[in-house]
CSV table of C-alpha atoms in Angstrom, one decimal:
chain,number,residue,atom,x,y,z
A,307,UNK,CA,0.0,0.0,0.0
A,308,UNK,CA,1.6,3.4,-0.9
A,309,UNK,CA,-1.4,6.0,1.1
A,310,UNK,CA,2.0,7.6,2.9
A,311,UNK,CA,3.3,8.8,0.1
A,312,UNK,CA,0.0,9.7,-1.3
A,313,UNK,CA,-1.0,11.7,1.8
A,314,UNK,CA,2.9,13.2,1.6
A,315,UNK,CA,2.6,14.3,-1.3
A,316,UNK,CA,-1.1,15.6,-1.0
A,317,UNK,CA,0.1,17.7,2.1
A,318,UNK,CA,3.4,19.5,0.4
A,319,UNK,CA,0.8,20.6,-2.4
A,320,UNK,CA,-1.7,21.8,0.2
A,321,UNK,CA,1.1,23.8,1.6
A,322,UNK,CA,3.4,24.5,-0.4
A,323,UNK,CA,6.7,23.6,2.0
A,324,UNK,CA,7.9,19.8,3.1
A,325,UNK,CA,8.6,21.7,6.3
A,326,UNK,CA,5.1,22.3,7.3
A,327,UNK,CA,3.5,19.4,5.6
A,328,UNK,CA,6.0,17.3,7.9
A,329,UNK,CA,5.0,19.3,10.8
A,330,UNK,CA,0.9,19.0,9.9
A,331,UNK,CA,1.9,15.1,9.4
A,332,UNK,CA,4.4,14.8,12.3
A,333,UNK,CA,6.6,12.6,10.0
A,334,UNK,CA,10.8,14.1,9.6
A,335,UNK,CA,11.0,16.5,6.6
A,336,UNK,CA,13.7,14.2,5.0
A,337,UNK,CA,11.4,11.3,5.1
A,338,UNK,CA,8.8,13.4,3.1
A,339,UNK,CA,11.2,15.2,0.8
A,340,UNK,CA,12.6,11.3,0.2
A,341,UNK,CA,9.3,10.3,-1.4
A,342,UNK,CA,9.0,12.9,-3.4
A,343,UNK,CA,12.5,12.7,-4.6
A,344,UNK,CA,11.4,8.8,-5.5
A,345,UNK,CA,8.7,9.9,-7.1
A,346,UNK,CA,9.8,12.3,-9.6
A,347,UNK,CA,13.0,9.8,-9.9
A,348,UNK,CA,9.9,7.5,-10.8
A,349,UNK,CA,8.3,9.5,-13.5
A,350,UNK,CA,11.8,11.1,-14.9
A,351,UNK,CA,10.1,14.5,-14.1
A,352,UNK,CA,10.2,17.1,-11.7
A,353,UNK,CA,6.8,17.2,-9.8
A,354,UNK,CA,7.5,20.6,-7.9
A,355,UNK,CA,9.3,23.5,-8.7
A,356,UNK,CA,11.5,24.7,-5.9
A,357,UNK,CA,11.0,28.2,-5.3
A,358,UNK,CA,11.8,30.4,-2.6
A,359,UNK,CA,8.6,31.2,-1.3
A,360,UNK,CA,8.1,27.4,-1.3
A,361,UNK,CA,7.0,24.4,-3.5
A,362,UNK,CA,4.8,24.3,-6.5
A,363,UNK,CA,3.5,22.0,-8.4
A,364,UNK,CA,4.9,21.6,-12.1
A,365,UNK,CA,1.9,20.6,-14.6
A,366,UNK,CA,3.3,16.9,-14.6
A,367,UNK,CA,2.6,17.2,-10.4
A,368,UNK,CA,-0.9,18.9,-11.3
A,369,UNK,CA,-1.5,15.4,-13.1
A,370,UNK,CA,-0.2,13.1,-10.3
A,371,UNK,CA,-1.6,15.3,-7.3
A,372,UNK,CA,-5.0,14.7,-9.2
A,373,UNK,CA,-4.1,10.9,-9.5
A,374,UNK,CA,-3.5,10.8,-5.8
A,375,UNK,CA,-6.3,12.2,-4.9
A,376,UNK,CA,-8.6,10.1,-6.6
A,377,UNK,CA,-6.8,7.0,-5.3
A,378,UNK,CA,-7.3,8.5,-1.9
A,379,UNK,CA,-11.3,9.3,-2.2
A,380,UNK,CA,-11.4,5.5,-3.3
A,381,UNK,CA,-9.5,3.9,-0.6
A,382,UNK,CA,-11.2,6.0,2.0
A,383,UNK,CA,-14.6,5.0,-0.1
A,384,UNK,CA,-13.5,1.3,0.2
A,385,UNK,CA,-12.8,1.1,3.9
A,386,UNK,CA,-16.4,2.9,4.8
A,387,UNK,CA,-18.3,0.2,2.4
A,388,UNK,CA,-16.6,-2.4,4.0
A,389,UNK,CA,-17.4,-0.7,7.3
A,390,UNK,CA,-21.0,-0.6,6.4
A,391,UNK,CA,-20.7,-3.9,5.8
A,392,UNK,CA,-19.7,-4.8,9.3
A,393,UNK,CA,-22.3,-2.6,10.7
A,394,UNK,CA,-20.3,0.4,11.1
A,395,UNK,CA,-21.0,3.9,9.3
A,396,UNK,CA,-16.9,5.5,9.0
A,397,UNK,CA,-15.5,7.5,6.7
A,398,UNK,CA,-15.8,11.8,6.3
A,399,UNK,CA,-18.6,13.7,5.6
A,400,UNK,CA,-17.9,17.6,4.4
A,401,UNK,CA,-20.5,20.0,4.8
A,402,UNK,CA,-21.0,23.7,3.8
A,403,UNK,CA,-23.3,26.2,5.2
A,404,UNK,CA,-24.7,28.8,6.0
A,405,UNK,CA,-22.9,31.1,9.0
A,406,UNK,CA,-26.2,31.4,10.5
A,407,UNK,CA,-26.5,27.6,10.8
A,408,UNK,CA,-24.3,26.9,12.9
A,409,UNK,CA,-25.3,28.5,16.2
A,410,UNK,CA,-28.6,26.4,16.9
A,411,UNK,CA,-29.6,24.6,14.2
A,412,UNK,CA,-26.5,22.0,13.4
A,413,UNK,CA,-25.4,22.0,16.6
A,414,UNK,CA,-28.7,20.3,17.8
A,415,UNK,CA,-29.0,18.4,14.6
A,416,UNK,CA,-25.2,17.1,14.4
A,417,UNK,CA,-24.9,16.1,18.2
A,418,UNK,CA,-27.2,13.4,17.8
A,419,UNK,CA,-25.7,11.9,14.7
A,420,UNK,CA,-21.7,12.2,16.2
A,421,UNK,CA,-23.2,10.1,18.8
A,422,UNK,CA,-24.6,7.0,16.7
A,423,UNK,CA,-22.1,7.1,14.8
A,424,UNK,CA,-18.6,8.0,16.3
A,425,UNK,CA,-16.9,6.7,13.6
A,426,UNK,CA,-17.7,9.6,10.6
A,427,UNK,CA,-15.1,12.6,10.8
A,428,UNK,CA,-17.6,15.8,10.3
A,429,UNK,CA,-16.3,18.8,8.8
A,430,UNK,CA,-18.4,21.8,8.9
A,431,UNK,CA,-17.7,24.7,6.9
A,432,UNK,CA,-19.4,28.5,6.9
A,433,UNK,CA,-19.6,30.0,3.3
A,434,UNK,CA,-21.7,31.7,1.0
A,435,UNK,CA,-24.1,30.3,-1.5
A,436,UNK,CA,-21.6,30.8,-4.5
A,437,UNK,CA,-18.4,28.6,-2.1
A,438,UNK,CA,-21.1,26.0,-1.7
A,439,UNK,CA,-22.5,25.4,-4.6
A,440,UNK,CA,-18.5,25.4,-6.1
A,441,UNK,CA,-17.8,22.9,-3.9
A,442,UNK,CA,-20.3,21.0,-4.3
A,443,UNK,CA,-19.9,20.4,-8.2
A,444,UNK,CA,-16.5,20.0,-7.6
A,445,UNK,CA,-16.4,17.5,-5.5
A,446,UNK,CA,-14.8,19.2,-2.2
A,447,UNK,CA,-17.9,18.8,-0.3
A,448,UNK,CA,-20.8,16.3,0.5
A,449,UNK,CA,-23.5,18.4,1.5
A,450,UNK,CA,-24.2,22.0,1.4
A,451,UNK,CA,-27.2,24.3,3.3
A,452,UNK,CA,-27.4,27.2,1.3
A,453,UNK,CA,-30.0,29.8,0.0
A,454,UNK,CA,-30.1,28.0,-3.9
A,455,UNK,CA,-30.7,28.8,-7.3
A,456,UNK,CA,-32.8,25.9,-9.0
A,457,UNK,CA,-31.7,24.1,-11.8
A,458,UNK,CA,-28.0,24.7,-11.2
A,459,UNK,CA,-26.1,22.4,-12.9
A,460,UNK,CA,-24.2,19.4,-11.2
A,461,UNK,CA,-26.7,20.3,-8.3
A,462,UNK,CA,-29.6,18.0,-6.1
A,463,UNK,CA,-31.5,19.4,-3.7
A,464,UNK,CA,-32.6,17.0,-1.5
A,465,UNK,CA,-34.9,18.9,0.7
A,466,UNK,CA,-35.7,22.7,1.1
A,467,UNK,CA,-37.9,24.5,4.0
A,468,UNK,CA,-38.9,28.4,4.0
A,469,UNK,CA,-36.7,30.8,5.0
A,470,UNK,CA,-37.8,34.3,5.2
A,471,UNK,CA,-35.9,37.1,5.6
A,472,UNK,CA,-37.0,39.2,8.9
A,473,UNK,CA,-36.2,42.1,10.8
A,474,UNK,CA,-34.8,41.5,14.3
A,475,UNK,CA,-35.3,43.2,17.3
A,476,UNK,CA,-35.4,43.7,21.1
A,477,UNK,CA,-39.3,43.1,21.8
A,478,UNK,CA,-39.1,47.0,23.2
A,479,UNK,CA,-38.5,48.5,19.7
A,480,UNK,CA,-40.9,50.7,18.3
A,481,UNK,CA,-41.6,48.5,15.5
A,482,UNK,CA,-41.2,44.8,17.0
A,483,UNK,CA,-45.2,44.7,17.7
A,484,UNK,CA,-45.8,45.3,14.1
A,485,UNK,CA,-47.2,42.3,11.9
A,486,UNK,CA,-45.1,43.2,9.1
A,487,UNK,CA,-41.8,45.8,8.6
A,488,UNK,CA,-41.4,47.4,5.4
A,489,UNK,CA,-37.5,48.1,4.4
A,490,UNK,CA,-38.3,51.8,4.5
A,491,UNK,CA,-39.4,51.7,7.8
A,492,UNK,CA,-36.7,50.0,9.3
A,493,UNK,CA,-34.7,52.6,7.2
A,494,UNK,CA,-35.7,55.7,9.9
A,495,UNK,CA,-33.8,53.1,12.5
A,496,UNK,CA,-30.2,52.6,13.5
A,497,UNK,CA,-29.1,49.1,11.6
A,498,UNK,CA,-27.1,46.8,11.7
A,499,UNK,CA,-25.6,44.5,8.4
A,500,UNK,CA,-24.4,41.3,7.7
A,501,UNK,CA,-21.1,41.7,5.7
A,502,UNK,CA,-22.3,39.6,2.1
A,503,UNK,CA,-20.7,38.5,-0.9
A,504,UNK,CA,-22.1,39.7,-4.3
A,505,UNK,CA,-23.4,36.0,-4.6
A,506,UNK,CA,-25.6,36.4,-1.6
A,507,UNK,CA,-27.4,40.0,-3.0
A,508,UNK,CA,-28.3,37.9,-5.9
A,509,UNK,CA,-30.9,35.6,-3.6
A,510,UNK,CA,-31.8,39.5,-1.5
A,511,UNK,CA,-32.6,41.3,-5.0
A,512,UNK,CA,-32.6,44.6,-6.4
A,513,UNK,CA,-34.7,46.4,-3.6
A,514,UNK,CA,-32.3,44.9,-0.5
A,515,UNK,CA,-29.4,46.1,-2.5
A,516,UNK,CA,-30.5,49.7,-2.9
A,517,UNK,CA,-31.9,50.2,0.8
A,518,UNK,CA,-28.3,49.2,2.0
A,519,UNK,CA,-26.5,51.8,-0.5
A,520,UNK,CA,-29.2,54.4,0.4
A,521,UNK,CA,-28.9,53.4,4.7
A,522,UNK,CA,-26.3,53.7,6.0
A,523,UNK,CA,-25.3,51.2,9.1
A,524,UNK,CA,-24.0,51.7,12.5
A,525,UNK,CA,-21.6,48.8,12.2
A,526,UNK,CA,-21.1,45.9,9.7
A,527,UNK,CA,-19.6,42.7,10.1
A,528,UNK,CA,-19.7,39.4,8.9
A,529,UNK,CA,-19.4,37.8,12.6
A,530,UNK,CA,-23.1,36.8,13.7
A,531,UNK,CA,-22.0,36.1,17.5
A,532,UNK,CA,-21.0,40.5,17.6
A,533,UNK,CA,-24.1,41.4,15.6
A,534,UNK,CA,-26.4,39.1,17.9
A,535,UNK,CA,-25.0,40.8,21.0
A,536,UNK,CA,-25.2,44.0,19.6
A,537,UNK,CA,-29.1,43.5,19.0
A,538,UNK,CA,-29.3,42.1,22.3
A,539,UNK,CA,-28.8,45.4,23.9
A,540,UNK,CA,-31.0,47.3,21.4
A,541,UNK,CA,-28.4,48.2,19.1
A,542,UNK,CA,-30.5,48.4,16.2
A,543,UNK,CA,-32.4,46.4,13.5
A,544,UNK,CA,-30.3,43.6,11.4
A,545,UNK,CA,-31.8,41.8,8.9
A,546,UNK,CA,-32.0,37.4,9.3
A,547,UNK,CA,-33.7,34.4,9.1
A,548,UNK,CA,-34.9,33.0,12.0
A,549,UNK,CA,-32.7,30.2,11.6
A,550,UNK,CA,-29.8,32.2,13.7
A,551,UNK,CA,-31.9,33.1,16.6
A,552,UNK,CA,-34.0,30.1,17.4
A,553,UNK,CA,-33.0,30.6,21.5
A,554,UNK,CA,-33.5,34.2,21.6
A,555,UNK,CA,-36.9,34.4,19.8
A,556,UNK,CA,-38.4,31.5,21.7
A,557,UNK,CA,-37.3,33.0,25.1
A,558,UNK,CA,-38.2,36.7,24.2
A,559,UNK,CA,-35.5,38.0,24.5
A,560,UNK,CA,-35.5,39.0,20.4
A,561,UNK,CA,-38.6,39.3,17.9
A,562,UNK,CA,-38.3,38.5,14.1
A,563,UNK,CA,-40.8,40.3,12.2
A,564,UNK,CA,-41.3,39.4,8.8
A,565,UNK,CA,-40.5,41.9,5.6
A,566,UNK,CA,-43.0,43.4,3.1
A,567,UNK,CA,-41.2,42.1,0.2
A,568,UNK,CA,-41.9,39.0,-2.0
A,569,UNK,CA,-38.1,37.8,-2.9
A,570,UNK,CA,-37.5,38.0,0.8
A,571,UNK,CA,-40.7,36.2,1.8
A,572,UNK,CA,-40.0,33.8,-1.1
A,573,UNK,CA,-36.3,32.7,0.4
A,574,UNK,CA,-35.7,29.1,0.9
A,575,UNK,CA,-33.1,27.0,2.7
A,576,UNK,CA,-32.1,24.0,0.6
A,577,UNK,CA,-30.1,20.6,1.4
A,578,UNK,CA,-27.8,20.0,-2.0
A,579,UNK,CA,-25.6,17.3,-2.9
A,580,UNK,CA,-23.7,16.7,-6.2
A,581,UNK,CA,-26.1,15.1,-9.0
A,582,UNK,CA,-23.2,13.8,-10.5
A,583,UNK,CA,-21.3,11.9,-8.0
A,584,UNK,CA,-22.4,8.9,-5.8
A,585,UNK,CA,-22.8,9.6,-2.0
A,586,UNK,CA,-20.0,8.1,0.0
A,587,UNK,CA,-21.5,5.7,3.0
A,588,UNK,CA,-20.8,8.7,5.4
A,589,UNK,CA,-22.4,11.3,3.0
A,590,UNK,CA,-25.6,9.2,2.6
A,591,UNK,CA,-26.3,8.5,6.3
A,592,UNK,CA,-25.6,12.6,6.9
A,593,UNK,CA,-27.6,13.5,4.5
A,594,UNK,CA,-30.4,11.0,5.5
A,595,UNK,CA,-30.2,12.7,8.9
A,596,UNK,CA,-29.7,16.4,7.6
A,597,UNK,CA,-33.1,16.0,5.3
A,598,UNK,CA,-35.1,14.8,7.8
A,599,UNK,CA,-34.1,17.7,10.5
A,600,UNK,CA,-35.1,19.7,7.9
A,601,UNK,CA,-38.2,18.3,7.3
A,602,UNK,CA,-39.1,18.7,11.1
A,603,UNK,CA,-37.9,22.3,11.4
A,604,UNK,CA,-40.6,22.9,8.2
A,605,UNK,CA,-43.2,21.4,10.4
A,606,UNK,CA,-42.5,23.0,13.6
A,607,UNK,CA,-42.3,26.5,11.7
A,608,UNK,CA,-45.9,26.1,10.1
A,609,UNK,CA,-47.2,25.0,13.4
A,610,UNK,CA,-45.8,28.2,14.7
A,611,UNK,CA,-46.7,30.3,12.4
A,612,UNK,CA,-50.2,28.9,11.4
């Protein structure tokens, strides 16, 4: 089996130095710079060029490092379907989301899941739309839970749930007793904004984009854990789903009133996966588990707002 010098190799193109890819793998440098050395002695090419600034990969290396890769994604895919045959879900399951996500709503889904099964690495990562739905289609990531633009190719969605967009608030705010907000009157307000990428104003539309160049905020930032203590002491309005406040809004202590306008009553949350690539073991138990919580946040939101 040669996965050490596949991983060695992997790990000096991630970072571009033996030194720290022998550090990262806690191997000696000059065993990792002697692989590479047999490799390249192997393929009667150079696979790196040594700069220096560091190690990059020749087009030859682009070609191996792709090579290795693959081999690696098969050998780890092996193992967890042999796993599964034993009874045992392994392997590593990659997941994108949204920021918001990750304060109440994985964290109560994923504990559950770790716990069954111990044996599946989870990797959760906070990006925009855009980074997910890259990833996805390329392969760096299993699942993604991302605002999403149907029909995207290389893209499944394997469950969606609404997802409005809604003004938050202390309860004492002048406009937190109101049914609905317009953008114009949260406008006459101190606010507060989410720092966004140009891919996520494309889900907002035209009529969120203006307000923001027309209002200007009391502080932006694209740290949700600031801007969530910041409302908690009647900072201002921000703009969310409810998704990032679950705790606050059920015990009061924030309300989320919903906005007069129809592409932000029309947002949805979806659970994608690549339509071109078969699930790994991992990957198809997450995303088993990921649908379903879904599912039961849909029904628990329509009993609430019903």
């Amino acid at each position: 089996m040669h996965a050490a010098v596949l991983r060695y190799f992997e790990a000096v193109a991630a970072d571009g130095s033996i030194r720290r890819a022998s550090e990262r793998l806690s191997v000696s440098a000059s065993a990792v710079n002697r692989q590479i050395l047999k490799l390249e002695d192997y393929f009667g090419t150079p696979l790196f060029e040594r700069r220096p600034d560091g190690m990059r990969l020749t087009d030859c290396g682009r070609l191996v490092l792709d090579h290795f890769r693959a081999t690696l994604q098969d050998f780890a895919r092996l193992k967890s379907e042999i796993d599964e045959r034993r009874g045992i879900i392994s392997g590593t399951v990659t997941i994108l989301t949204l920021d918001s996500l990750t304060v109440h709503f994985l964290p109560e889904v994923l504990s559950p899941f770790i716990s069954e099964h111990p044996a599946v690495e989870v990797r959760v990562i906070a990006g925009d739309p855009k980074t997910t739905t890259h990833a996805i289609t390329q392969g760096s990531a299993d699942l993604g839970l991302a605002f999403h633009s149907p029909h995207t190719r290389g893209v499944r969605v394997l469950g969606e749930v609404p997802c409005a967009m809604h003004a938050i608030m202390t309860p004492d705010h002048e406009l937190a007793a109101r049914a609905t907000v317009t953008l114009e009157e949260c406008g006459a307000h101190p606010l507060i904004y989410q720092e966004s990428s140009s891919s996520m104003d494309a889900f907002f539309g035209d009529e969120m984009e203006a307000f923001k160049r027309a209002h200007q905020p009391v502080l932006t930032s694209n740290t949700l854990a600031l801007m969530k203590r910041l409302l908690l002491r009647g900072a201002g309005i921000a703009f969310y789903t409810r998704l990032g406040f679950v705790e606050e809004l059920a015990a009061g202590r924030l309300v989320a009133v919903p906005i007069e306008d129809e592409r932000l009553t029309r947002l949805r949350l979806s659970l994608i996966t690549s339509s071109e690539r078969s699930p790994t073991v991992a990957g198809r138990a997450m995303a088993e588990h990921l649908a379903a919580a879904l599912a039961r946040f849909a029904a628990d939101f329509e009993t609430q707002t019903a």
